[in-house]
Short mmCIF file of C-alpha atoms in Angstrom, two decimals:
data_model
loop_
_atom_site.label_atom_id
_atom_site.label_comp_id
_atom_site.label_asym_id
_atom_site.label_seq_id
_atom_site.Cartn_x
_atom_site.Cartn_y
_atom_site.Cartn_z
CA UNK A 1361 77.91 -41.15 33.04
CA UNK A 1362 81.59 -39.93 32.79
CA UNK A 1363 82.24 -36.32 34.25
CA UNK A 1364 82.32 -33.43 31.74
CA UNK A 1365 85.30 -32.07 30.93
CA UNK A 1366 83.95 -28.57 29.83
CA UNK A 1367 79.85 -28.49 29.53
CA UNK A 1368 79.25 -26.11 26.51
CA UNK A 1369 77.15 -22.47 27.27
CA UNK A 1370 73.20 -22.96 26.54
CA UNK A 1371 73.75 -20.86 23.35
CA UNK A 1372 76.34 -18.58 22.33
CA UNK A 1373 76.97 -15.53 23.65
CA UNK A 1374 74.48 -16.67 26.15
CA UNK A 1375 76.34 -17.43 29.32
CA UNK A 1376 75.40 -20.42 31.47
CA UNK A 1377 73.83 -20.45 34.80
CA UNK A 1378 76.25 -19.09 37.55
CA UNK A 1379 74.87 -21.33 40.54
CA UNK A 1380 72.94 -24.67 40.19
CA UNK A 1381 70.88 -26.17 42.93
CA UNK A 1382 70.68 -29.86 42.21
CA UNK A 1383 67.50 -31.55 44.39
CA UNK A 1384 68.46 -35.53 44.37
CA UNK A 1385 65.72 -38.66 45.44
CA UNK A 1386 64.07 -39.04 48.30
CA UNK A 1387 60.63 -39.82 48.34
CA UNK A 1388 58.50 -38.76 51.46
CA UNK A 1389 62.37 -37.08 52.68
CA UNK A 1390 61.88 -34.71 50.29
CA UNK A 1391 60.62 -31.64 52.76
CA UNK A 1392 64.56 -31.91 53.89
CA UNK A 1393 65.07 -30.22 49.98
CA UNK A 1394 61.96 -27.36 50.84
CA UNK A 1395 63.99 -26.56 54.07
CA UNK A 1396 67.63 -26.09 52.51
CA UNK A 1397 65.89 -24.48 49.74
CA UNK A 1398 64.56 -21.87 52.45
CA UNK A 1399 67.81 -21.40 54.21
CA UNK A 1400 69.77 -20.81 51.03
CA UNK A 1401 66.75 -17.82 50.33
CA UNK A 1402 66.90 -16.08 53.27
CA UNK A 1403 70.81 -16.07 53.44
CA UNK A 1404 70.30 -14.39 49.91
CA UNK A 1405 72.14 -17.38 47.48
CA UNK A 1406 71.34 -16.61 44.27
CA UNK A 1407 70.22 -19.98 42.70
CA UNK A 1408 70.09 -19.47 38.72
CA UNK A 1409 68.82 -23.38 37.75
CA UNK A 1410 67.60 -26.01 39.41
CA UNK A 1411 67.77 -29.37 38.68
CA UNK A 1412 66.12 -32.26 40.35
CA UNK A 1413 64.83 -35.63 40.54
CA UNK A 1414 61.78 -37.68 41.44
CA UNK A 1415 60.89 -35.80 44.84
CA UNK A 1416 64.09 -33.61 43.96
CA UNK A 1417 61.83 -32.54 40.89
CA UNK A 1418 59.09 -31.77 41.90
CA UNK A 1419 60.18 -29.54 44.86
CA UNK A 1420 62.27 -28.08 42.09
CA UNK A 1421 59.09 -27.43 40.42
CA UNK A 1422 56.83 -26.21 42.68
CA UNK A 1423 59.56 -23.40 43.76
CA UNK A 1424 60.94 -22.22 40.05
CA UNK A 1425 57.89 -22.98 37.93
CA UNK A 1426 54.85 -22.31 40.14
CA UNK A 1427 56.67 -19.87 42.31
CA UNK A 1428 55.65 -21.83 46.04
CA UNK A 1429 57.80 -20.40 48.41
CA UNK A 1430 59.79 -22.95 50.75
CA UNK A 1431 57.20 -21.99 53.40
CA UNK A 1432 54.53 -23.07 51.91
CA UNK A 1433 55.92 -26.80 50.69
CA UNK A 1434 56.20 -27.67 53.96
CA UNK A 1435 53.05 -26.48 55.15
CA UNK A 1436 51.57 -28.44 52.50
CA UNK A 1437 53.38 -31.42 53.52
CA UNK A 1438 52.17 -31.48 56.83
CA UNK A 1439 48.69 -32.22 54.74
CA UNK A 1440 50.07 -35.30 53.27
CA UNK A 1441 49.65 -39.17 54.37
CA UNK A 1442 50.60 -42.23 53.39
CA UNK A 1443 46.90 -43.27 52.69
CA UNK A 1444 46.58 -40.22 50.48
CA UNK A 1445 49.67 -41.27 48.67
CA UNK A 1446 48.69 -44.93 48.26
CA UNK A 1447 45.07 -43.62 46.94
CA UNK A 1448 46.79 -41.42 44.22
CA UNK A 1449 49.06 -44.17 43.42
CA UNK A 1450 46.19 -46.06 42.93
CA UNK A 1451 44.67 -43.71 40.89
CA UNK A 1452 47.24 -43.32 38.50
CA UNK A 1453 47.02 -46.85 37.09
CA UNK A 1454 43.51 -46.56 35.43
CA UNK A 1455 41.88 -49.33 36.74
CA UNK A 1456 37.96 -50.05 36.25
CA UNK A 1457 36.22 -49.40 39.46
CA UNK A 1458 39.18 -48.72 41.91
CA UNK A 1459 41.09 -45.60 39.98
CA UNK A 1460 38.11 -42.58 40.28
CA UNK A 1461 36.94 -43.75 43.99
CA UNK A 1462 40.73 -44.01 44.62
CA UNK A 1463 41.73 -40.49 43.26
CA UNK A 1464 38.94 -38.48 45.69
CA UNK A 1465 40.78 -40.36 48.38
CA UNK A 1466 43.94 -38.54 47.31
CA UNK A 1467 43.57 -35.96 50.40
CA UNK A 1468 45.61 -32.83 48.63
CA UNK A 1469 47.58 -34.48 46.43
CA UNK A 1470 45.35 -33.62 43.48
CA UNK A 1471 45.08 -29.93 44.35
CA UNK A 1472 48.84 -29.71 45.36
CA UNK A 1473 49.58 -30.54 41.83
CA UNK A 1474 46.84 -28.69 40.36
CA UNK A 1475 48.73 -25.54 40.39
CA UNK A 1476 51.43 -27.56 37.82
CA UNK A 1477 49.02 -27.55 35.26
CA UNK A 1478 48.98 -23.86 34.21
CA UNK A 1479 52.87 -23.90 34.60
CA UNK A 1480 55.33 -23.51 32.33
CA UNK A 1481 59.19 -23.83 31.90
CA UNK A 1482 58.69 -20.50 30.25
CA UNK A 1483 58.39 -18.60 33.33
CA UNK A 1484 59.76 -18.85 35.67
CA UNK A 1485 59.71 -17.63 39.32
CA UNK A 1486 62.47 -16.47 42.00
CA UNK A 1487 65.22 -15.41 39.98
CA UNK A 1488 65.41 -19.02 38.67
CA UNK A 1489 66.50 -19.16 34.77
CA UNK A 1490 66.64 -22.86 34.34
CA UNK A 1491 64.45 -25.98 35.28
CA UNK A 1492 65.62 -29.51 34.50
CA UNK A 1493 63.75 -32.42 35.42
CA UNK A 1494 65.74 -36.29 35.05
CA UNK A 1495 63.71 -39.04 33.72
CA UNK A 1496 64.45 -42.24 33.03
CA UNK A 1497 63.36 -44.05 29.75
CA UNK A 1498 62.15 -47.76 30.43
CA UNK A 1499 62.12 -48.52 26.76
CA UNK A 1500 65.49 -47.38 25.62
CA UNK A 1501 66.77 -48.02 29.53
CA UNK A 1502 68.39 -44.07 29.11
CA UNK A 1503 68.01 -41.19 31.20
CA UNK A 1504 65.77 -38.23 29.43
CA UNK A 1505 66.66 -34.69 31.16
CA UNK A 1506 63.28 -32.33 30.85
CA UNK A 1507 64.53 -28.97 30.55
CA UNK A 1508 63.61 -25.27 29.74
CA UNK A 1509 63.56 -21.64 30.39
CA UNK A 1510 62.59 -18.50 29.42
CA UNK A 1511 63.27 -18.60 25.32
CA UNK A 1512 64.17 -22.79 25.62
CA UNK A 1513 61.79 -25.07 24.57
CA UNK A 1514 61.05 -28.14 26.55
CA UNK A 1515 59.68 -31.38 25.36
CA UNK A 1516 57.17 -31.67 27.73
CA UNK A 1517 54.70 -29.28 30.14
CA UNK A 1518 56.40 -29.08 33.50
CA UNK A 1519 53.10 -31.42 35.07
CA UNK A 1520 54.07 -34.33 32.68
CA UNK A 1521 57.83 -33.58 33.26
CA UNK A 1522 57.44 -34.22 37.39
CA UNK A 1523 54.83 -37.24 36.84
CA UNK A 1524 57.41 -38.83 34.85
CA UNK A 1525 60.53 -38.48 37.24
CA UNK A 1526 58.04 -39.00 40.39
CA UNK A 1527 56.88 -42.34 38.84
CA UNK A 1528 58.27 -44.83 41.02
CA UNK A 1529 58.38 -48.14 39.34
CA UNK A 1530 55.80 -50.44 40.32
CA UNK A 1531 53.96 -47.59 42.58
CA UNK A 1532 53.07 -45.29 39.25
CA UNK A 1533 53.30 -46.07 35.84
CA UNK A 1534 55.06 -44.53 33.50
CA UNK A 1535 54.51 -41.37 31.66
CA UNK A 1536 54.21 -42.47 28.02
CA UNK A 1537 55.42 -39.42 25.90
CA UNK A 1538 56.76 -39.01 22.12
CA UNK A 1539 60.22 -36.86 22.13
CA UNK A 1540 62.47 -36.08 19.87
CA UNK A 1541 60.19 -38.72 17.25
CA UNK A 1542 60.97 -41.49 19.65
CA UNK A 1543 58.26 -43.68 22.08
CA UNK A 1544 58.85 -43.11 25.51
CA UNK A 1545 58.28 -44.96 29.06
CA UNK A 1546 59.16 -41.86 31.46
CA UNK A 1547 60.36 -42.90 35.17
CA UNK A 1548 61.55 -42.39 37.94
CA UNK A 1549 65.70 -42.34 37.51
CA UNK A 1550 66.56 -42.52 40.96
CA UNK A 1551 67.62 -46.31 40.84
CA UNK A 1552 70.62 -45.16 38.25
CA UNK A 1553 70.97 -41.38 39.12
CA UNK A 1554 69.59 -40.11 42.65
CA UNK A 1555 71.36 -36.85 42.86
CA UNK A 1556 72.20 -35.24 39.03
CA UNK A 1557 74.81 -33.83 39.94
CA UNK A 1558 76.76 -34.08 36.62
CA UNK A 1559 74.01 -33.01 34.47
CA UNK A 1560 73.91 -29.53 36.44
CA UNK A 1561 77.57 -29.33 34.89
CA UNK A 1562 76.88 -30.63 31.07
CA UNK A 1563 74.71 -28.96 28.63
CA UNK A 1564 72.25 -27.93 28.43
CA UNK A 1565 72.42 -26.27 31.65
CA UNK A 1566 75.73 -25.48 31.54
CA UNK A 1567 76.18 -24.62 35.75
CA UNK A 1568 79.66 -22.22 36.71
CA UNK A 1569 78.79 -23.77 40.68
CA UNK A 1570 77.02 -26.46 42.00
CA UNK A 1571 75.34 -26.95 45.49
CA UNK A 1572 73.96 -30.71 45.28
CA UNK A 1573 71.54 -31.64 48.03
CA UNK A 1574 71.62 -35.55 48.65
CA UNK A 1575 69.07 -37.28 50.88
CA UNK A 1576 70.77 -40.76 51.25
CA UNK A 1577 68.83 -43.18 48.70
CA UNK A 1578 70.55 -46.31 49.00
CA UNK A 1579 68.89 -48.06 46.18
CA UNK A 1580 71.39 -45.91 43.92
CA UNK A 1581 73.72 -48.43 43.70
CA UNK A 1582 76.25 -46.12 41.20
CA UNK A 1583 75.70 -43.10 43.68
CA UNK A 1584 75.76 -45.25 47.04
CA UNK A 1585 79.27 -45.91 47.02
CA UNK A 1586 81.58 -42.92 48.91
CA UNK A 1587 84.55 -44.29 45.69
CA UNK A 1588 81.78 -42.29 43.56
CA UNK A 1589 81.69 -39.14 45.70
CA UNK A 1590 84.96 -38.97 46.28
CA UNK A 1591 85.85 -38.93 42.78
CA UNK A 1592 83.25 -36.43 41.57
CA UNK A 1593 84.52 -34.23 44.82
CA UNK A 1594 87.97 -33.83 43.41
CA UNK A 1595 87.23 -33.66 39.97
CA UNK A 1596 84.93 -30.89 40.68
CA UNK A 1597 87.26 -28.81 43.67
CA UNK A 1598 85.99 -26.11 44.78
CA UNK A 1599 83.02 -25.82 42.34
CA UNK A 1600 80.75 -28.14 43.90
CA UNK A 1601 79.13 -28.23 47.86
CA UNK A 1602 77.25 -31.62 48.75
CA UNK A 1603 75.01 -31.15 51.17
CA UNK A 1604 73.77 -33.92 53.17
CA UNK A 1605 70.83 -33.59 55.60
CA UNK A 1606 70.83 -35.82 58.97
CA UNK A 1607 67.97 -37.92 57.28
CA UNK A 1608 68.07 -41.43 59.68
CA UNK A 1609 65.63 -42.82 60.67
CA UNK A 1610 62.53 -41.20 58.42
CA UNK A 1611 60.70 -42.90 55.79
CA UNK A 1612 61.26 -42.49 51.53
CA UNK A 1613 58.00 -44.08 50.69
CA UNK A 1614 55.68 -43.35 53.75
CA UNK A 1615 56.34 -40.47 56.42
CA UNK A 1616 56.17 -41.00 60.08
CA UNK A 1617 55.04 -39.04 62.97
CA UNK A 1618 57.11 -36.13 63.49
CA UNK A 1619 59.29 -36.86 60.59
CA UNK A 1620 58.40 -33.41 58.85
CA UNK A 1621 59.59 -31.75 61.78
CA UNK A 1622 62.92 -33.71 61.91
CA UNK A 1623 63.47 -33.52 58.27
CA UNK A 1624 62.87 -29.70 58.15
CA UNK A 1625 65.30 -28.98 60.88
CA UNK A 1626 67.82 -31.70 59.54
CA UNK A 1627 67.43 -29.62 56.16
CA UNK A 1628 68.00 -26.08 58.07
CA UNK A 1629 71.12 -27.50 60.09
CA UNK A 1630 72.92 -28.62 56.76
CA UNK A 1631 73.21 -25.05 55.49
CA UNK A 1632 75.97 -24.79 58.00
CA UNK A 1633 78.02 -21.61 58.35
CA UNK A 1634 80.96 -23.44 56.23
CA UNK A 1635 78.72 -24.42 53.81
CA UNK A 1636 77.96 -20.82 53.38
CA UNK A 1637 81.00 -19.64 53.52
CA UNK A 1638 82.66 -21.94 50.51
CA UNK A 1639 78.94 -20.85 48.68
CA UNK A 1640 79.89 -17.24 49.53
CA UNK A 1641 82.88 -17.30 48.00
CA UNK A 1642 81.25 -18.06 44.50
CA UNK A 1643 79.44 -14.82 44.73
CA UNK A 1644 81.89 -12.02 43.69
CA UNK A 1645 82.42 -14.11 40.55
CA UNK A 1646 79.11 -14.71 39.78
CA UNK A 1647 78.78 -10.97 40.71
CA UNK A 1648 81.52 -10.21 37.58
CA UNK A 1649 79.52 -12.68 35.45
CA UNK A 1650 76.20 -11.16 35.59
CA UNK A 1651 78.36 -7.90 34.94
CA UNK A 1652 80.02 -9.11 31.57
CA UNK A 1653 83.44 -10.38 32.73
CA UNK A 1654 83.09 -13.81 32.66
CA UNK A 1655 80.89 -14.66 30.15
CA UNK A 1656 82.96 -16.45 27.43
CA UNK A 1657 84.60 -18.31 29.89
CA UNK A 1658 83.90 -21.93 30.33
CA UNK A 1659 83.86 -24.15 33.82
CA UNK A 1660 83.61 -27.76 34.39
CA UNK A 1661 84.35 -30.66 36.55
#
């Protein structure tokens, strides 16, 4: 996807988020997102969207949409194995016999999501104003971005939204779903697009600043290569902070011993005091914004 040369406001006279927080791939690495997420809260960065993918999505969702505080993602995650996982893979796929036994071996998978259900992109918790989710669509082989907030429809509940960009192809099956009058096979995008950066920039979410969160997902061949980061870097200047958490060594799929613990300091340590300082800088602007100033002005990469 080429970069943006000036994403449009969601409506006008509505001015677009000031600060983005864009939650890329990562499967079971995806407590490294809960941690940043918890740093970037208690240093008091206002985060006006979020925008995420697969695991990036659904941390996404469980903060802005069900209102789960960092704390208690990775608490939860602590709960989660890789037998529970395979289980509720399992159980996705319908199959005579094996799916129901299957889905009560899910540990607290089913519960954890549970609390999606009576969600909505509607309302929205901590301060958030926007939630987009990235799909991808299998039949038309295009990505689908999920998104909503208070007064913005979205084409889906945020529950369907996260089991489409969590379904990893040939562990879950796609989400089939009817938008816009068109079929849809909803995916996991994280093969073509593991960190959405760009779509935190375009509209419909419109972002002033972006702090992009990437957890090293290799099989992003577009995304994988540093001539693509480089080039979205510049373009972007000062308007975009990547941050990338020490992630070695621990598992996407299936979690290890002790990898929650490394992944949630890994996450803390990346919200460095430079990092902070370039994010700080964004705030007496976004401070003007809020106040008036800046809202017919338009930013881009």
């Amino acid at each position: 996807m080429p970069l943006p040369a000036a994403p449009t406001l969601l409506s006008p006279g509505t001015p677009g988020p000031g600060i983005a927080l864009v939650l890329g791939a990562g499967g079971a690495r995806g407590v490294a997102h809960a941690a940043v997420l918890g740093r970037l809260r208690a240093e008091r960065i206002p985060i006006d969207a979020i925008v995420g993918c697969s695991v990036g999505a659904l941390v996404g969702a469980m903060h802005a949409a069900v209102g789960m505080s960092p704390e208690e993602m990775i608490a939860a995650s602590r709960l989660l194995t890789p037998a529970a996982l395979f289980n509720f893979a399992l159980s996705r796929w319908s199959l005579p016999v094996l799916s129901k036994p299957a889905l009560g071996r899910s540990g607290a998978i089913p519960g954890f999501l549970e609390r999606l259900e009576s969600s909505s992109f509607d309302r929205l918790h901590h301060g958030v104003r926007r939630l987009g989710v990235l799909t991808y669509d299998l039949l038309h082989r295009e990505e689908v971005l999920v998104h909503g907030g208070s007064g913005v429809p979205a084409a889906l509940t945020p529950l369907d939204a996260i089991k489409a960009s969590a379904a990893i192809p040939g562990l879950f099956p796609p989400l089939r779903a009817s938008i816009g009058g068109r079929r849809r096979r909803l995916a996991d995008p994280g093969f073509f697009t593991a960190v959405p950066v760009e779509r935190a920039f375009a509209t419909p979410i419109g972002a002033l600043r972006v702090i992009a969160v990437d957890l090293s997902i290799r099989v992003c061949v577009r995304q994988a290569r540093r001539g693509y980061w480089r080039h979205l870097e510049l373009a972007c200047g000062d308007r975009l902070v990547t941050l990338r958490p020490d992630v070695r060594g621990c598992g996407t799929i299936f979690s290890r011993p002790g990898d929650v613990d490394r992944l949630v300091a890994a996450g803390e340590a990346v919200v460095s005091d430079a990092a902070l300082a370039r994010i700080r800088s964004w705030i007496p602007r976004e401070a003007a914004r809020r106040a008036g100033f800046l809202d017919t002005l338009r930013y881009g990469c």
